[in-house]
Coordinates of N, CA and C in Angstrom, one line a residue:
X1 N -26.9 8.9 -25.1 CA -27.2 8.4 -23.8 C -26.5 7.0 -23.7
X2 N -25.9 6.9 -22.6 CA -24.8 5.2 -22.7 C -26.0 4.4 -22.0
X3 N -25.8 3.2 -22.3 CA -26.5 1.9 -22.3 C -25.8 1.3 -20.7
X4 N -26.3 1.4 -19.5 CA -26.0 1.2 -18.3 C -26.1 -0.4 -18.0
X5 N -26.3 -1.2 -19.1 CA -26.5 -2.6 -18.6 C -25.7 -2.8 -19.5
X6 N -25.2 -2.6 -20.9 CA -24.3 -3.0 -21.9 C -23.1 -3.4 -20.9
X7 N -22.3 -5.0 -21.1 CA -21.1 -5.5 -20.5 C -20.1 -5.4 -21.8
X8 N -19.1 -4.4 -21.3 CA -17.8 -4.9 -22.3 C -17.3 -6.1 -22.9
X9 N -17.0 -6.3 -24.1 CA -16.5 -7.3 -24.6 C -15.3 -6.6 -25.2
X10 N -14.2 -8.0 -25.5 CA -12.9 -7.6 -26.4 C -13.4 -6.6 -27.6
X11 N -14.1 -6.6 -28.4 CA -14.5 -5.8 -29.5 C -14.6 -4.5 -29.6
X12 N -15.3 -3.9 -28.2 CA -15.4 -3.0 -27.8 C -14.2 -1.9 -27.3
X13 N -14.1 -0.6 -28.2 CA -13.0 0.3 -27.7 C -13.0 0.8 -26.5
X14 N -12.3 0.6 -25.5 CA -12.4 0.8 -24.3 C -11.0 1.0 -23.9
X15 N -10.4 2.3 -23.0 CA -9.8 3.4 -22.5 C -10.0 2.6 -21.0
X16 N -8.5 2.5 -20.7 CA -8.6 2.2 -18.8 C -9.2 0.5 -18.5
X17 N -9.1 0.7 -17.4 CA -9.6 -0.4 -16.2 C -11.0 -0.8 -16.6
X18 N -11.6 -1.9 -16.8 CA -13.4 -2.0 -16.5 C -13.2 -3.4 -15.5
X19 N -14.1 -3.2 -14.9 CA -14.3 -4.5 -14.0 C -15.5 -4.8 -14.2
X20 N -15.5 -6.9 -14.4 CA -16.0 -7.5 -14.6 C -16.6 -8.8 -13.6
X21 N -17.5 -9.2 -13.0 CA -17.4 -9.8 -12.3 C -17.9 -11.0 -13.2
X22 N -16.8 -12.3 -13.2 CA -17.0 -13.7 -14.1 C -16.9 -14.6 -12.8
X23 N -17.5 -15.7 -12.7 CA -16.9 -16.9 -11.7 C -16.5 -18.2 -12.5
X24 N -15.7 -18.6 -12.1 CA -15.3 -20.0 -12.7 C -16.3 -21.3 -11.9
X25 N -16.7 -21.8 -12.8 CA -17.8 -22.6 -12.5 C -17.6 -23.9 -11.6
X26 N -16.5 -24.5 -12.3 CA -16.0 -25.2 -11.7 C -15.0 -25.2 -10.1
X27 N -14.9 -23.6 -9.8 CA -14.4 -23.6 -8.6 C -15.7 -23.4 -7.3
X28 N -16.3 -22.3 -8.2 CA -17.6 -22.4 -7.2 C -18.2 -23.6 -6.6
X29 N -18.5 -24.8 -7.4 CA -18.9 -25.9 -7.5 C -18.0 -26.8 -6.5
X30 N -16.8 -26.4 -6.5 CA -15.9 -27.2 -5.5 C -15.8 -26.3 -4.4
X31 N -15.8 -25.2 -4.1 CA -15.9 -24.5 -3.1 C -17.4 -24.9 -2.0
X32 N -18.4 -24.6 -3.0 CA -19.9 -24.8 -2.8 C -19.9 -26.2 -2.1
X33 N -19.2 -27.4 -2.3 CA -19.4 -28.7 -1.7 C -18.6 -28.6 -0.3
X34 N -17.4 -27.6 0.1 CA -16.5 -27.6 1.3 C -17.6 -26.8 2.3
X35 N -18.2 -25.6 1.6 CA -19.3 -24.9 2.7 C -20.1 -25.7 3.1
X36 N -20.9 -26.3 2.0 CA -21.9 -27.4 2.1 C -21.5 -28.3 3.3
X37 N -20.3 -28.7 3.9 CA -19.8 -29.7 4.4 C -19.7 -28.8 6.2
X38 N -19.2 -27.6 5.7 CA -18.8 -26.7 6.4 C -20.5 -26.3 7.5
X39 N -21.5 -26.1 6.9 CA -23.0 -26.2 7.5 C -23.1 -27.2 8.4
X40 N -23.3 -28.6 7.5 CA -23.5 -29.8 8.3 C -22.7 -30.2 9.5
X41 N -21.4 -29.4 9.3 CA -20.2 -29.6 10.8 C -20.4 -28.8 12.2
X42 N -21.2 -27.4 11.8 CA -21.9 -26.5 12.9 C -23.0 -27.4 13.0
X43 N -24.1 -28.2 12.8 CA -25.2 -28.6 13.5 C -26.2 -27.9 12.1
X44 N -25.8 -27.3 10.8 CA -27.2 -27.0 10.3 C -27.5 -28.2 9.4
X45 N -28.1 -28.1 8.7 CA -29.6 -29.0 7.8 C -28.9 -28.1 6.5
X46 N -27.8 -28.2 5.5 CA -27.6 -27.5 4.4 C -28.8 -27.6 3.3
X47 N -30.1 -28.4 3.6 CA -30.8 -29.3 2.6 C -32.2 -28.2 3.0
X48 N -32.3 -27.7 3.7 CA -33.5 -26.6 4.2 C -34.0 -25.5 3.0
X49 N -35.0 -24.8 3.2 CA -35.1 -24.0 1.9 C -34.2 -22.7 2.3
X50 N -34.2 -22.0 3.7 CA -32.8 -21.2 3.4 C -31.6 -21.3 3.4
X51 N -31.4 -22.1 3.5 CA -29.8 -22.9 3.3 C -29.6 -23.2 1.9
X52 N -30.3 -23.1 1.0 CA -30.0 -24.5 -0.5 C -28.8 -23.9 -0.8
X53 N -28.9 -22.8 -1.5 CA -28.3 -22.0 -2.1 C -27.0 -21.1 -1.2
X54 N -26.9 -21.3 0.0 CA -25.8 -20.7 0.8 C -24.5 -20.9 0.3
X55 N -24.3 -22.6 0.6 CA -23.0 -22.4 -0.3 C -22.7 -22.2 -1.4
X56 N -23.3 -22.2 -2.2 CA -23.1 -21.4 -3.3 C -22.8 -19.7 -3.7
X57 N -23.8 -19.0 -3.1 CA -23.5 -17.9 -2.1 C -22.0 -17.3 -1.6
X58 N -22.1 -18.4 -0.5 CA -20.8 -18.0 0.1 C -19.6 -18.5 -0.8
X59 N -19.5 -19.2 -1.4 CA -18.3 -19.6 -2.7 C -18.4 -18.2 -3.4
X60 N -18.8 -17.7 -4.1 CA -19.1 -16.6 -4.9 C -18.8 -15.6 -3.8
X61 N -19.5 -15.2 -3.0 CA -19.0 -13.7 -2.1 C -17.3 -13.8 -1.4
X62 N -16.7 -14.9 -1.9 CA -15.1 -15.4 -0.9 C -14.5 -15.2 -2.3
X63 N -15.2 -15.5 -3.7 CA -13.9 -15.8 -4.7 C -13.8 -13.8 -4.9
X64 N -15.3 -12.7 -4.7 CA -15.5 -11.7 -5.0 C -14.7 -11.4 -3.9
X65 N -14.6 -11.6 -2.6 CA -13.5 -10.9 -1.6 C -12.2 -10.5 -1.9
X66 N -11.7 -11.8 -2.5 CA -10.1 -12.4 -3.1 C -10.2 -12.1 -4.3
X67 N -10.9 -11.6 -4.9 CA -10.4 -11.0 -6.6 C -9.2 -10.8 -6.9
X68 N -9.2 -9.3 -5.9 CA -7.9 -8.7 -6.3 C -6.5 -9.5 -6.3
X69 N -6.4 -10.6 -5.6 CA -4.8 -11.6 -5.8 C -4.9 -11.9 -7.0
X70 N -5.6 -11.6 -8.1 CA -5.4 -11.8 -9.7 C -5.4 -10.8 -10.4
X71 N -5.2 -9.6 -9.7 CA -5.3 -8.4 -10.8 C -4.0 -7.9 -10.8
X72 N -3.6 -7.1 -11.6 CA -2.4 -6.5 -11.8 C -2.4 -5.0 -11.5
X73 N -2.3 -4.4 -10.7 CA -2.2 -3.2 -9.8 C -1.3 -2.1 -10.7
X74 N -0.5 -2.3 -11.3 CA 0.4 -1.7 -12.0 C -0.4 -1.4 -13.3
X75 N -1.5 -2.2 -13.8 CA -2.5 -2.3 -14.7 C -3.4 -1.4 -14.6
X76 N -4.0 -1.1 -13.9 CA -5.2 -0.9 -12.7 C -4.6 0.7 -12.7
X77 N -3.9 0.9 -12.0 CA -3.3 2.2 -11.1 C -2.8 3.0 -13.0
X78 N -2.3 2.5 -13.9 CA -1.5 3.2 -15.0 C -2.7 3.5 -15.8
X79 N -3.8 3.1 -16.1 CA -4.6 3.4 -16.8 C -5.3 4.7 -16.2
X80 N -4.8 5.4 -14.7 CA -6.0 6.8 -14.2 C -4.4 7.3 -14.4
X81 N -3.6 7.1 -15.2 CA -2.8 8.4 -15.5 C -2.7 9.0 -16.8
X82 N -2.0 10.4 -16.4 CA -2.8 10.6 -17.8 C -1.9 12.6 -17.9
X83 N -1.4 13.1 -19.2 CA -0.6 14.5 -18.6 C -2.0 15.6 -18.7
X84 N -1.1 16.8 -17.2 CA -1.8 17.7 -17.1 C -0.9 18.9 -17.1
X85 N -1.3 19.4 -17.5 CA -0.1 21.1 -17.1 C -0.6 21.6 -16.0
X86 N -0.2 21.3 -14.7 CA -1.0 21.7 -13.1 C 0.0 21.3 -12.4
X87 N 0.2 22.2 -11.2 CA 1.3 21.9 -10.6 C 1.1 22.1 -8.6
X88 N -0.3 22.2 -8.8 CA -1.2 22.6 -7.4 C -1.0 21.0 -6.6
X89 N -1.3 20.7 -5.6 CA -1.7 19.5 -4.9 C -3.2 18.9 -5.7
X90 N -3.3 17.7 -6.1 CA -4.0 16.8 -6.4 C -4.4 15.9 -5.1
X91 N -5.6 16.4 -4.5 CA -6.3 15.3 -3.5 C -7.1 14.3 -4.1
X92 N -7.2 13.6 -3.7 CA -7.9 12.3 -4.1 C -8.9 12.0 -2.7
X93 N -10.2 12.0 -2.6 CA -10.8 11.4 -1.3 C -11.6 10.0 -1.9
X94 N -12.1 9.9 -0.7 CA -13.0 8.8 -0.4 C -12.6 7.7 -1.4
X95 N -11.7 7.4 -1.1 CA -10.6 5.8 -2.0 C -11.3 4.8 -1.5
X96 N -12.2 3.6 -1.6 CA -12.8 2.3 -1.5 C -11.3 1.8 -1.0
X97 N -11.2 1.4 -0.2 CA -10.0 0.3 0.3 C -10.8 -1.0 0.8
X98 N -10.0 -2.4 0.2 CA -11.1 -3.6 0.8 C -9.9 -4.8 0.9
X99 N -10.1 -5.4 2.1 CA -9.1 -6.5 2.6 C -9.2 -7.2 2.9
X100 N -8.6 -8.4 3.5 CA -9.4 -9.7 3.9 C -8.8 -9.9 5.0
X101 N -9.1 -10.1 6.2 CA -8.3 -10.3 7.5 C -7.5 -12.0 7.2
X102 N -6.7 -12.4 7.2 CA -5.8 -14.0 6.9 C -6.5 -14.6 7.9
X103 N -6.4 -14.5 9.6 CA -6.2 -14.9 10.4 C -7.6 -15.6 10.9
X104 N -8.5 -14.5 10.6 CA -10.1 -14.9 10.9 C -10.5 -15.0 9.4
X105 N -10.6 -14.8 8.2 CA -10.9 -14.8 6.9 C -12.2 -13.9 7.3
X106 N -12.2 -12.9 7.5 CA -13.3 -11.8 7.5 C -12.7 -10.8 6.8
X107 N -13.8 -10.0 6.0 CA -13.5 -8.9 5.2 C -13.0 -7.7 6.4
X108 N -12.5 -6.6 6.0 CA -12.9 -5.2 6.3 C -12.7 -4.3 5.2
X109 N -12.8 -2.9 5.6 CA -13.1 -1.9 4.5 C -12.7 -1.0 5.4
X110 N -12.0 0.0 4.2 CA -12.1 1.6 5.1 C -12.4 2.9 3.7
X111 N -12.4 4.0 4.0 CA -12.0 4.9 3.0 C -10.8 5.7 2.9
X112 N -10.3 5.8 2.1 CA -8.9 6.4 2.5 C -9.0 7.9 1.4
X113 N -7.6 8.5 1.7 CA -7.7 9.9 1.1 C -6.3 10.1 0.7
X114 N -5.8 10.6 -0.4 CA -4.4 10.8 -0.6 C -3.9 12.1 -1.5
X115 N -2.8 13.3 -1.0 CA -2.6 14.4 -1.9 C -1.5 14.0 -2.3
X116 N -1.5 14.8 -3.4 CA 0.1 14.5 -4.0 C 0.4 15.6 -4.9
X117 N 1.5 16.2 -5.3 CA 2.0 17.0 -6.4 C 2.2 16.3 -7.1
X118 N 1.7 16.7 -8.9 CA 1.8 16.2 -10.1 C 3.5 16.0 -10.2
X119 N 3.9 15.2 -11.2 CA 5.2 15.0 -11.2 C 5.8 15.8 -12.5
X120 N 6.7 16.8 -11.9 CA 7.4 17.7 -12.3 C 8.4 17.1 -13.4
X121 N 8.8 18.1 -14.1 CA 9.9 18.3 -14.5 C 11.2 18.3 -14.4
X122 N 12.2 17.6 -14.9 CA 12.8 18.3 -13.8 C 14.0 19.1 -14.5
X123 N 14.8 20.6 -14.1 CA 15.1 21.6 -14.5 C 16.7 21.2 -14.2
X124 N 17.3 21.6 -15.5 CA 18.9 21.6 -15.1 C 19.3 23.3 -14.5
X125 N 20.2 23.8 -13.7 CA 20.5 24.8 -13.3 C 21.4 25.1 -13.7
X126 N 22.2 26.0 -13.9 CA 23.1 27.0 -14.9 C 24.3 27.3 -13.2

């Protein structure tokens, strides 16, 4: 029975992709003081008991938005390959897709779906 709270370390033999969520402390902390600032500029009280903790909060849920601009896709994507002897259409559904709008800095999400034929062989002809 696998251990559902055990977090990977280097040591550990591990096959593919794992995702980790780490924050750098020091960015939070500097992020956490712009939101902080960012409160007090709309009219709130950042010092209230539901506020304490917001910017901090919001630093951490924006660095978890923006992850992905540090991952390596080519990384990511090569470790779900793998040979099969099949030569049928491969569907893939309900794909998590997650973005960050530039313009407004708001998230969105969708699910996406993609088939594809395994990649062939390819045959010299006579």
């Amino acid at each position: 029975m696998s251990n559902y709270n055990h977090i990977p370390d280097q040591d550990d033999d591990i096959e593919g992709y794992i995702k980790i969520d780490r924050y750098n402390p020091e960015l939070i902390s500097s992020l956490s003081g712009h939101y902080h600032e960012v409160l007090k500029q709309i009219g709130e009280k950042p010092e209230r008991d539901g506020l304490l903790k917001t910017p901090e909060r919001v630093a951490k849920a924006m660095l978890y938005l923006t992850q992905g601009y540090d991952l390596d896709a080519k990384e990511i994507l090569s470790s779900a390959m793998f040979k099969e002897d099949y030569s049928q259409m491969v569907i893939v559904k309900d794909i998590e897709v997650y973005s960050m709008c530039e313009h407004h800095m708001l998230p969105f999400f969708w699910q996406s779906a993609c088939g594809l034929y395994p990649k062939r062989a390819r045959r010299r002809t006579k």
